[in-house]
Coordinates of N, CA and C and ligand atoms in Angstrom, one line a residue:
M1 N 85.3 18.3 83.8 CA 85.5 19.7 83.4 C 86.0 20.5 84.7
Q2 N 85.2 20.3 85.8 CA 85.6 20.9 87.0 C 87.0 20.5 87.4
K3 N 87.3 19.3 87.3 CA 88.6 18.7 87.7 C 89.7 19.4 86.8
L4 N 89.4 19.5 85.5 CA 90.4 20.1 84.6 C 90.7 21.5 85.0
L5 N 89.6 22.2 85.3 CA 89.8 23.7 85.7 C 90.6 23.8 86.9
V6 N 90.4 23.0 87.9 CA 91.2 23.0 89.1 C 92.6 22.7 88.8
M7 N 92.9 21.7 88.0 CA 94.2 21.4 87.6 C 94.9 22.6 86.8
A8 N 94.1 23.2 86.0 CA 94.6 24.3 85.2 C 95.0 25.4 86.1
I9 N 94.2 25.7 87.1 CA 94.5 26.8 88.0 C 95.8 26.5 88.8
M10 N 95.9 25.2 89.3 CA 97.1 24.8 90.0 C 98.3 25.0 89.2
L11 N 98.2 24.6 87.9 CA 99.3 24.7 87.0 C 99.8 26.1 86.8
V12 N 98.8 27.0 86.7 CA 99.1 28.5 86.5 C 99.8 29.0 87.8
L13 N 99.3 28.6 89.0 CA 99.9 29.0 90.2 C 101.3 28.5 90.4
A14 N 101.5 27.2 89.9 CA 102.8 26.6 90.1 C 103.9 27.1 89.2
T15 N 103.5 27.5 88.0 CA 104.5 27.9 87.0 C 104.3 29.3 86.4
P16 N 104.5 30.3 87.2 CA 104.1 31.6 86.7 C 105.0 32.0 85.5
G17 N 106.2 31.5 85.4 CA 107.0 31.8 84.3 C 106.5 31.3 82.9
C18 N 105.6 30.3 83.0 CA 105.1 29.7 81.8 C 103.7 30.3 81.5
L19 N 103.3 31.3 82.2 CA 101.9 31.8 82.1 C 101.6 32.1 80.6
D20 N 102.5 32.8 79.9 CA 102.2 33.2 78.6 C 101.9 32.0 77.6
S21 N 102.8 31.0 77.7 CA 102.6 29.9 76.8 C 101.3 29.1 77.3
F22 N 101.1 29.1 78.6 CA 99.9 28.4 79.0 C 98.6 29.1 78.6
R23 N 98.6 30.4 78.6 CA 97.5 31.2 78.1 C 97.3 30.9 76.7
E24 N 98.4 30.8 75.9 CA 98.3 30.5 74.5 C 97.6 29.2 74.2
S25 N 97.9 28.2 75.0 CA 97.2 26.9 74.8 C 95.8 26.9 75.2
L26 N 95.4 27.8 76.1 CA 94.0 27.9 76.5 C 93.2 28.6 75.4
V27 N 93.8 29.6 74.8 CA 93.2 30.3 73.7 C 93.2 29.4 72.5
S28 N 92.1 28.9 72.1 CA 92.1 27.9 71.1 C 92.4 28.5 69.7
C29 N 93.1 27.8 68.9 CA 93.4 28.2 67.5 C 92.1 28.5 66.8
D30 N 91.0 27.9 67.2 CA 89.7 28.1 66.6 C 89.3 29.5 66.4
N31 N 89.8 30.4 67.3 CA 89.3 31.8 67.2 C 89.9 32.6 66.2
I32 N 91.0 32.1 65.6 CA 91.8 33.0 64.7 C 91.8 32.3 63.3
N33 N 91.4 33.1 62.3 CA 91.5 32.5 60.9 C 93.0 32.2 60.6
G34 N 93.3 31.0 60.2 CA 94.7 30.6 59.9 C 95.4 30.1 61.1
G35 N 94.8 30.3 62.3 CA 95.4 30.0 63.6 C 95.6 28.5 63.8
C36 N 94.8 27.6 63.1 CA 94.9 26.2 63.3 C 95.7 25.5 62.2
R37 N 96.6 26.3 61.5 CA 97.3 25.7 60.3 C 98.1 24.5 60.6
Y38 N 98.8 24.6 61.8 CA 99.7 23.5 62.1 C 98.9 22.2 62.5
E39 N 97.8 22.4 63.3 CA 96.9 21.3 63.6 C 96.4 20.6 62.4
I40 N 96.0 21.5 61.4 CA 95.4 20.9 60.2 C 96.5 20.2 59.3
L41 N 97.6 20.9 59.2 CA 98.6 20.4 58.2 C 99.4 19.2 58.7
R42 N 99.7 19.1 60.0 CA 100.5 18.1 60.5 C 99.7 16.9 61.0
G43 N 100.4 15.7 61.1 CA 99.7 14.5 61.4 C 100.1 14.0 62.8
N44 N 101.0 14.7 63.5 CA 101.4 14.2 64.8 C 100.4 14.4 65.9
E45 N 99.8 15.6 66.0 CA 98.8 15.8 67.1 C 97.4 15.2 66.7
Y46 N 97.0 15.5 65.5 CA 95.8 15.0 65.0 C 96.0 14.2 63.7
S47 N 95.9 12.9 63.7 CA 96.3 12.2 62.5 C 95.1 12.1 61.5
R48 N 93.9 12.4 62.0 CA 92.7 12.3 61.1 C 92.0 13.6 61.0
L49 N 91.3 13.9 59.9 CA 90.6 15.1 59.7 C 89.1 14.7 59.4
H50 N 88.2 15.4 60.1 CA 86.8 15.2 59.8 C 86.2 16.5 59.3
I51 N 85.4 16.5 58.3 CA 84.7 17.7 57.8 C 83.2 17.5 58.1
E52 N 82.7 18.4 58.9 CA 81.3 18.4 59.1 C 80.6 19.5 58.3
V53 N 79.6 19.1 57.5 CA 78.9 20.1 56.7 C 77.5 20.2 57.2
N54 N 77.1 21.5 57.4 CA 75.7 21.7 57.7 C 75.1 22.6 56.6
Y55 N 74.1 22.2 55.9 CA 73.6 23.0 54.8 C 72.1 23.3 54.9
V56 N 71.8 24.5 54.5 CA 70.4 24.9 54.4 C 69.7 24.0 53.4
T57 N 68.6 23.5 53.8 CA 67.8 22.6 52.9 C 67.7 23.2 51.4
G58 N 68.1 22.3 50.5 CA 68.1 22.8 49.1 C 69.4 23.4 48.6
N59 N 70.4 23.5 49.5 CA 71.7 24.1 49.2 C 72.8 23.1 49.6
S60 N 72.6 21.8 49.3 CA 73.6 20.8 49.7 C 74.9 21.0 48.8
P61 N 76.0 20.6 49.4 CA 77.3 20.7 48.7 C 77.3 19.7 47.5
D62 N 78.0 20.1 46.4 CA 78.2 19.2 45.3 C 79.2 18.1 45.7
S63 N 78.9 16.9 45.4 CA 79.7 15.8 45.8 C 81.1 15.8 45.2
D64 N 81.2 16.3 43.9 CA 82.5 16.4 43.3 C 83.4 17.5 44.0
A65 N 82.7 18.6 44.5 CA 83.5 19.6 45.2 C 84.0 19.0 46.6
L66 N 83.2 18.3 47.3 CA 83.6 17.7 48.5 C 84.7 16.7 48.3
N67 N 84.6 15.9 47.2 CA 85.7 14.9 46.9 C 87.0 15.6 46.5
L68 N 86.9 16.7 45.8 CA 88.1 17.5 45.5 C 88.7 18.0 46.7
L69 N 87.9 18.6 47.6 CA 88.5 19.1 48.9 C 89.2 18.0 49.6
K70 N 88.6 16.8 49.7 CA 89.2 15.7 50.4 C 90.6 15.3 49.7
Q71 N 90.6 15.4 48.4 CA 91.8 15.1 47.7 C 92.9 16.1 48.0
R72 N 92.5 17.4 47.9 CA 93.5 18.4 48.2 C 94.0 18.3 49.6
I73 N 93.2 18.0 50.6 CA 93.6 17.8 52.0 C 94.6 16.7 52.1
K74 N 94.3 15.6 51.4 CA 95.3 14.5 51.4 C 96.6 14.9 50.7
E75 N 96.5 15.7 49.7 CA 97.8 16.2 49.0 C 98.6 17.1 49.9
V76 N 98.0 18.0 50.6 CA 98.8 19.0 51.3 C 99.0 18.8 52.8
T77 N 98.3 17.9 53.4 CA 98.5 17.6 54.8 C 99.0 16.2 55.1
D78 N 99.4 16.0 56.3 CA 99.9 14.7 56.7 C 98.8 13.8 57.3
K79 N 97.5 14.1 57.1 CA 96.5 13.3 57.7 C 96.4 12.0 57.0
S80 N 96.1 11.0 57.8 CA 96.0 9.6 57.2 C 94.6 9.3 56.7
T81 N 93.6 10.0 57.3 CA 92.2 9.7 56.9 C 91.5 11.1 56.9
V82 N 90.6 11.2 55.9 CA 89.8 12.4 55.8 C 88.3 11.9 55.6
T83 N 87.4 12.3 56.5 CA 86.0 11.8 56.4 C 85.1 13.0 56.4
V84 N 83.9 12.8 55.9 CA 82.9 13.9 55.7 C 81.6 13.4 56.3
S85 N 80.9 14.3 57.0 CA 79.5 14.0 57.3 C 78.7 15.3 57.0
Q86 N 77.4 15.1 56.6 CA 76.6 16.3 56.3 C 75.2 16.1 56.8
S87 N 74.6 17.3 57.1 CA 73.1 17.2 57.5 C 72.5 18.6 57.2
S88 N 71.2 18.6 57.0 CA 70.5 19.8 56.5 C 69.8 20.5 57.7
F89 N 69.5 21.7 57.5 CA 68.6 22.4 58.5 C 67.8 23.5 57.7
G90 N 66.7 23.9 58.3 CA 65.9 24.9 57.6 C 66.3 26.3 58.0
S91 N 66.0 27.3 57.0 CA 66.3 28.7 57.3 C 65.3 29.5 56.6
T92 N 64.8 30.6 57.2 CA 63.9 31.5 56.5 C 64.6 32.8 56.2
D93 N 65.9 32.8 56.5 CA 66.7 34.0 56.3 C 67.3 34.0 54.8
N94 N 67.6 35.1 54.3 CA 68.3 35.1 53.0 C 69.4 36.1 52.9
S95 N 69.7 36.8 54.0 CA 70.9 37.7 54.1 C 71.5 37.5 55.5
Y96 N 72.7 37.1 55.5 CA 73.3 36.7 56.8 C 74.4 37.6 57.2
T97 N 74.4 38.1 58.5 CA 75.5 38.8 59.0 C 76.5 37.8 59.6
L98 N 77.7 38.3 59.9 CA 78.7 37.4 60.5 C 78.2 36.9 61.8
E99 N 77.5 37.7 62.6 CA 76.9 37.3 63.9 C 75.9 36.1 63.7
E100 N 75.1 36.2 62.6 CA 74.1 35.2 62.3 C 74.8 33.9 61.9
I101 N 75.9 34.1 61.1 CA 76.7 32.9 60.7 C 77.3 32.2 61.9
L102 N 77.9 33.0 62.8 CA 78.5 32.4 64.0 C 77.4 31.6 64.8
A103 N 76.2 32.3 64.9 CA 75.1 31.7 65.7 C 74.7 30.3 65.1
L104 N 74.6 30.3 63.7 CA 74.2 29.1 63.0 C 75.2 28.0 63.2
E105 N 76.5 28.4 63.2 CA 77.5 27.3 63.4 C 77.3 26.8 64.8
S106 N 77.1 27.7 65.8 CA 77.1 27.1 67.1 C 75.8 26.3 67.4
S107 N 74.7 26.6 66.6 CA 73.5 25.8 66.8 C 73.5 24.5 66.0
E108 N 74.2 24.5 64.9 CA 74.2 23.3 64.0 C 75.4 22.4 64.2
R109 N 76.5 22.9 64.6 CA 77.7 22.1 64.6 C 77.7 21.1 65.8
T110 N 78.0 19.9 65.5 CA 78.0 18.9 66.6 C 79.4 18.3 66.8
E111 N 80.4 18.5 65.9 CA 81.7 17.8 66.0 C 82.8 18.8 66.2
F112 N 83.7 18.5 67.2 CA 84.8 19.3 67.5 C 86.0 18.4 67.7
K113 N 87.2 19.0 67.6 CA 88.4 18.2 67.7 C 88.4 17.4 69.0
S114 N 88.9 16.2 68.8 CA 88.9 15.3 70.0 C 89.7 14.1 69.7
G115 N 90.5 13.6 70.6 CA 91.3 12.4 70.4 C 92.3 12.8 69.3
N116 N 92.4 11.9 68.3 CA 93.3 12.1 67.2 C 92.7 12.7 66.0
T117 N 91.4 13.3 66.2 CA 90.7 13.8 65.0 C 90.5 15.3 65.1
F118 N 90.9 16.0 64.1 CA 90.7 17.4 64.0 C 89.4 17.6 63.1
V119 N 88.6 18.6 63.5 CA 87.4 18.8 62.7 C 87.3 20.2 62.1
V120 N 87.0 20.2 60.8 CA 86.7 21.4 60.1 C 85.2 21.5 59.8
H121 N 84.7 22.7 60.0 CA 83.2 22.9 59.8 C 82.9 23.8 58.6
I122 N 81.9 23.3 57.8 CA 81.5 24.1 56.6 C 80.0 24.3 56.7
L123 N 79.6 25.6 56.5 CA 78.2 25.9 56.4 C 77.9 26.2 55.0
Y124 N 76.9 25.6 54.5 CA 76.4 26.0 53.1 C 75.1 26.7 53.3
L125 N 75.1 28.0 52.9 CA 73.9 28.8 53.1 C 73.3 29.2 51.8
N126 N 72.0 29.5 51.8 CA 71.2 30.1 50.7 C 71.5 31.6 50.9
G127 N 71.0 32.4 49.9 CA 71.0 33.8 50.1 C 72.5 34.4 50.0
E128 N 72.7 35.5 50.8 CA 74.0 36.2 50.6 C 74.5 36.7 52.0
Y129 N 75.8 37.1 51.9 CA 76.4 37.7 53.1 C 76.0 39.2 53.1
S130 N 75.5 39.6 54.3 CA 74.9 41.0 54.3 C 75.9 42.1 54.1
D131 N 77.2 41.8 54.5 CA 78.2 42.9 54.4 C 78.8 43.0 53.0
N132 N 78.7 41.9 52.2 CA 79.3 41.9 50.9 C 78.5 40.9 50.0
N133 N 77.6 41.4 49.2 CA 76.8 40.5 48.4 C 77.5 39.9 47.2
Q134 N 78.8 40.2 47.1 CA 79.6 39.6 46.0 C 80.3 38.3 46.6
A135 N 80.2 38.1 47.9 CA 81.0 37.0 48.5 C 80.4 35.6 48.1
L136 N 81.3 34.7 47.6 CA 80.8 33.4 47.4 C 81.2 32.5 48.6
G137 N 82.1 32.9 49.4 CA 82.5 32.2 50.6 C 83.3 33.0 51.5
I138 N 83.4 32.7 52.8 CA 84.2 33.4 53.8 C 84.7 32.4 54.8
A139 N 86.0 32.5 55.0 CA 86.6 31.7 56.1 C 86.7 32.7 57.3
Y140 N 85.9 32.4 58.3 CA 85.7 33.3 59.4 C 86.3 32.9 60.8
S141 N 86.8 31.7 60.9 CA 87.5 31.3 62.1 C 88.6 30.4 61.8
G142 N 89.2 29.8 62.8 CA 90.3 28.9 62.6 C 89.9 27.5 62.0
T143 N 88.7 27.1 62.2 CA 88.2 25.8 61.7 C 87.0 25.9 60.8
S144 N 86.5 27.0 60.5 CA 85.2 27.1 59.9 C 85.2 28.1 58.7
F145 N 84.4 27.7 57.7 CA 84.1 28.6 56.6 C 82.7 28.4 56.1
V146 N 82.2 29.4 55.4 CA 80.8 29.4 54.9 C 80.9 29.5 53.4
L147 N 80.0 28.8 52.7 CA 79.8 29.0 51.2 C 78.4 29.4 50.9
F148 N 78.2 30.3 50.0 CA 76.9 30.8 49.6 C 76.5 30.1 48.3
K149 N 75.8 29.0 48.5 CA 75.5 28.2 47.3 C 74.7 28.9 46.2
E150 N 73.7 29.7 46.6 CA 73.0 30.4 45.5 C 73.8 31.4 44.8
K151 N 74.7 32.1 45.5 CA 75.6 33.0 44.9 C 76.6 32.3 43.9
I152 N 77.0 31.1 44.3 CA 77.9 30.3 43.5 C 77.1 29.9 42.2
E153 N 75.9 29.6 42.4 CA 75.1 29.2 41.2 C 74.9 30.4 40.3
D154 N 74.7 31.6 40.9 CA 74.5 32.8 40.1 C 75.8 33.2 39.4
A155 N 76.9 32.8 39.9 CA 78.2 33.2 39.4 C 78.6 32.4 38.1
A156 N 77.9 31.3 37.9 CA 78.2 30.5 36.7 C 78.0 31.3 35.4
F157 N 78.8 31.1 34.5 CA 78.7 31.8 33.2 C 79.0 31.0 32.0
L158 N 78.7 31.4 30.9 CA 78.9 30.7 29.6 C 79.4 29.3 29.7
L159 N 80.8 29.2 29.8 CA 81.4 27.9 29.7 C 81.8 27.4 31.0
I160 N 81.6 28.2 32.1 CA 82.1 27.7 33.4 C 80.9 27.4 34.3
S161 N 80.8 26.1 34.7 CA 79.6 25.7 35.5 C 79.8 26.1 36.9
S162 N 78.6 26.1 37.6 CA 78.6 26.4 39.0 C 79.4 25.4 39.8
K163 N 79.4 24.1 39.3 CA 80.2 23.1 39.9 C 81.7 23.4 39.9
D164 N 82.2 23.9 38.8 CA 83.6 24.3 38.7 C 83.9 25.5 39.7
I165 N 83.0 26.4 39.8 CA 83.2 27.5 40.7 C 83.2 27.0 42.2
E166 N 82.2 26.1 42.5 CA 82.1 25.6 43.8 C 83.4 24.8 44.2
K167 N 84.0 24.1 43.3 CA 85.2 23.3 43.5 C 86.4 24.3 43.9
A168 N 86.4 25.4 43.2 CA 87.5 26.4 43.4 C 87.2 27.1 44.8
V169 N 86.0 27.5 45.1 CA 85.7 28.2 46.3 C 86.0 27.4 47.5
I170 N 85.6 26.1 47.5 CA 85.7 25.3 48.7 C 87.2 25.0 49.0
V171 N 88.1 24.9 47.9 CA 89.5 24.7 48.2 C 90.1 26.1 48.6
H172 N 89.6 27.2 48.1 CA 90.1 28.5 48.4 C 89.9 28.8 49.9
E173 N 88.7 28.5 50.4 CA 88.3 28.8 51.8 C 89.1 27.9 52.7
F174 N 89.3 26.7 52.3 CA 90.2 25.8 53.1 C 91.6 26.3 53.2
G175 N 92.1 26.9 52.1 CA 93.4 27.5 52.0 C 93.6 28.6 53.0
H176 N 92.5 29.3 53.3 CA 92.5 30.4 54.3 C 92.7 29.7 55.7
L177 N 92.1 28.6 55.9 CA 92.3 27.9 57.2 C 93.7 27.5 57.4
L178 N 94.4 27.3 56.3 CA 95.9 26.9 56.4 C 96.7 28.2 56.5
G179 N 96.1 29.4 56.5 CA 96.9 30.6 56.7 C 97.3 31.3 55.4
L180 N 96.9 30.7 54.2 CA 97.3 31.3 53.0 C 96.5 32.6 52.7
V181 N 97.1 33.6 52.2 CA 98.6 33.8 52.0 C 99.1 34.8 53.1
N182 N 100.2 34.5 53.8 CA 100.8 35.4 54.8 C 99.9 35.8 55.9
N183 N 99.0 34.9 56.3 CA 98.1 35.1 57.5 C 98.7 34.4 58.7
G184 N 99.5 35.2 59.5 CA 100.1 34.6 60.7 C 101.5 34.1 60.4
Y185 N 102.0 34.2 59.2 CA 103.4 33.8 58.8 C 103.8 34.7 57.7
Q186 N 105.1 34.7 57.4 CA 105.6 35.5 56.3 C 106.3 34.6 55.2
S187 N 105.7 34.5 54.1 CA 106.2 33.6 53.0 C 107.6 34.1 52.5
P188 N 108.5 33.2 52.2 CA 109.8 33.6 51.6 C 109.6 34.1 50.1
H189 N 108.4 33.8 49.6 CA 108.1 34.1 48.2 C 107.2 35.4 48.1
D190 N 107.4 36.2 47.1 CA 106.6 37.4 47.0 C 105.3 37.1 46.2
H191 N 104.3 36.5 46.9 CA 103.1 36.1 46.2 C 101.8 36.6 46.8
E192 N 101.9 37.6 47.7 CA 100.7 38.1 48.3 C 100.3 39.3 47.5
D193 N 99.0 39.4 47.1 CA 98.5 40.5 46.3 C 98.3 41.7 47.2
P194 N 99.1 42.8 47.0 CA 99.0 43.9 47.9 C 97.6 44.6 48.0
D195 N 96.9 44.4 46.9 CA 95.5 45.0 46.9 C 94.5 44.1 47.6
H196 N 94.8 42.8 47.8 CA 93.9 41.9 48.4 C 94.6 41.1 49.4
P197 N 94.8 41.6 50.6 CA 95.6 40.9 51.7 C 95.1 39.4 51.8
H198 N 96.2 38.6 52.1 CA 96.0 37.2 52.3 C 95.5 36.4 51.1
H199 N 95.7 37.0 49.9 CA 95.4 36.3 48.7 C 96.6 36.3 47.8
S200 N 96.6 35.4 46.8 CA 97.8 35.2 45.9 C 97.7 36.2 44.8
N201 N 98.8 36.7 44.3 CA 98.8 37.6 43.2 C 98.8 36.8 41.8
N202 N 98.8 35.5 41.9 CA 98.8 34.6 40.7 C 97.4 34.2 40.4
E203 N 96.9 34.6 39.3 CA 95.5 34.2 39.0 C 95.3 32.7 38.6
E204 N 96.5 32.0 38.5 CA 96.4 30.6 38.3 C 96.4 29.8 39.7
S205 N 96.5 30.5 40.8 CA 96.4 29.9 42.1 C 95.0 29.9 42.6
V206 N 94.5 28.9 43.3 CA 93.2 28.9 43.9 C 93.1 30.0 44.9
M207 N 94.2 30.5 45.4 CA 94.2 31.6 46.4 C 94.0 33.0 45.8
Y208 N 93.8 33.0 44.5 CA 93.6 34.3 43.8 C 92.3 34.9 44.4
W209 N 92.3 36.3 44.7 CA 91.2 36.9 45.4 C 89.8 36.6 44.7
A210 N 89.8 36.7 43.3 CA 88.5 36.7 42.6 C 87.8 35.4 42.7
I211 N 88.5 34.3 43.2 CA 87.9 33.0 43.3 C 86.6 33.1 44.2
E212 N 86.7 33.9 45.3 CA 85.6 33.9 46.2 C 84.6 35.1 46.0
S213 N 84.8 35.7 44.7 CA 83.9 36.9 44.4 C 83.0 36.5 43.3
Q214 N 81.8 37.1 43.3 CA 80.9 36.9 42.3 C 81.4 37.5 40.9
D215 N 82.4 38.4 41.1 CA 83.0 39.0 39.9 C 83.9 38.0 39.2
I216 N 84.0 36.8 39.6 CA 84.9 35.8 39.1 C 84.9 35.8 37.5
A217 N 83.7 35.9 36.9 CA 83.6 35.8 35.5 C 84.4 36.9 34.8
N218 N 84.4 38.1 35.4 CA 85.1 39.2 34.8 C 86.6 39.2 35.1
Q219 N 87.0 38.5 36.1 CA 88.4 38.5 36.5 C 89.2 37.4 36.0
L220 N 88.6 36.3 35.5 CA 89.4 35.2 35.0 C 89.0 34.9 33.6
D221 N 90.0 34.3 32.9 CA 89.8 34.1 31.5 C 89.1 32.7 31.2
G222 N 89.4 31.7 32.0 CA 88.8 30.4 31.7 C 88.3 29.8 33.0
E223 N 88.5 28.5 33.1 CA 88.0 27.7 34.2 C 88.8 28.2 35.5
P224 N 88.1 28.4 36.6 CA 88.8 28.9 37.8 C 89.8 27.8 38.3
P225 N 90.9 28.2 38.8 CA 91.9 27.2 39.3 C 91.3 26.6 40.6
N226 N 91.5 25.3 40.8 CA 91.1 24.7 42.0 C 92.3 24.0 42.7
N227 N 93.5 24.5 42.4 CA 94.6 23.9 43.1 C 95.6 25.1 43.5
F228 N 96.4 24.8 44.5 CA 97.4 25.7 45.0 C 98.5 25.8 44.0
D229 N 99.2 26.9 43.9 CA 100.3 27.1 43.0 C 101.6 26.7 43.8
S230 N 102.8 26.7 43.1 CA 104.0 26.2 43.7 C 104.4 27.0 44.9
Y231 N 104.1 28.3 44.9 CA 104.5 29.1 46.1 C 103.6 28.8 47.3
D232 N 102.3 28.6 47.0 CA 101.3 28.2 48.1 C 101.8 26.9 48.7
L233 N 102.1 25.9 47.8 CA 102.5 24.6 48.2 C 103.9 24.6 49.0
D234 N 104.8 25.5 48.6 CA 106.0 25.6 49.3 C 105.8 26.2 50.7
D235 N 104.9 27.2 50.8 CA 104.6 27.8 52.1 C 104.0 26.7 53.0
L236 N 103.1 25.9 52.5 CA 102.5 24.8 53.3 C 103.5 23.8 53.7
S237 N 104.4 23.4 52.8 CA 105.5 22.5 53.1 C 106.4 23.0 54.2
L238 N 106.8 24.3 54.1 CA 107.7 24.9 55.1 C 107.0 25.0 56.5
M239 N 105.6 25.2 56.5 CA 104.9 25.3 57.8 C 104.9 23.9 58.4
K240 N 104.7 22.9 57.6 CA 104.7 21.5 58.1 C 106.0 21.1 58.7
Q241 N 107.1 21.6 58.1 CA 108.4 21.3 58.6 C 108.8 22.2 59.8
G242 N 108.0 23.2 60.2 CA 108.3 24.1 61.3 C 109.2 25.2 60.9
K243 N 109.4 25.4 59.6 CA 110.3 26.5 59.2 C 109.5 27.8 58.9
L244 N 108.2 27.8 59.0 CA 107.4 29.0 58.9 C 106.4 29.0 60.0
Ligands
ZN1 ZN1 89.8 34.5 50.1

């Protein structure tokens, strides 16, 4: 670490003209939602993707939802391998602020990008998000998102199971890590909902805003979509090619 720092300082001193790009590489993509889209989508820098899940006891992820997420990752990224690990922790809280969510990630998360493996972190919490009790999930950094398992269970209705909702929400939040929609890039397609920034205006896209809202039942006619639409997929493809 010490050695790296010394080298870093020397590099800054040696190449003042490159300071900006050097700073950029020091500021990790992890800090910006959508900021890690290239690292996640492409296979050249990180050929493998690992998903670490930490869940509050009793709020474990649905295995079909995790499998679907793995499938979607294989479909839209160039990763050769996608793996998952999960572990539980106790919590006495039932309403979480963003600060508390960040603190939980930092106390529970054990895996970070290293070598050829990029790591995405998912928190599964009980209770609700204190700033918006309608939230089923939130993507809050470049590599992390949270799902509110009890809220997802509460959002189930007549013919739509909580499992179907969880499958949609987990792919939706992952989509935000990829920058969808128009987060850090500008799509050639007109598919961002002006009333819900960074969401699709197509209710058949998993990036439709209501997917992550408890109001999902009132906003959708049938089963929630759990796949990207053609515009989402085109954006992702253009990003991978370096055209966006
Ligand atoms: Zn969203």
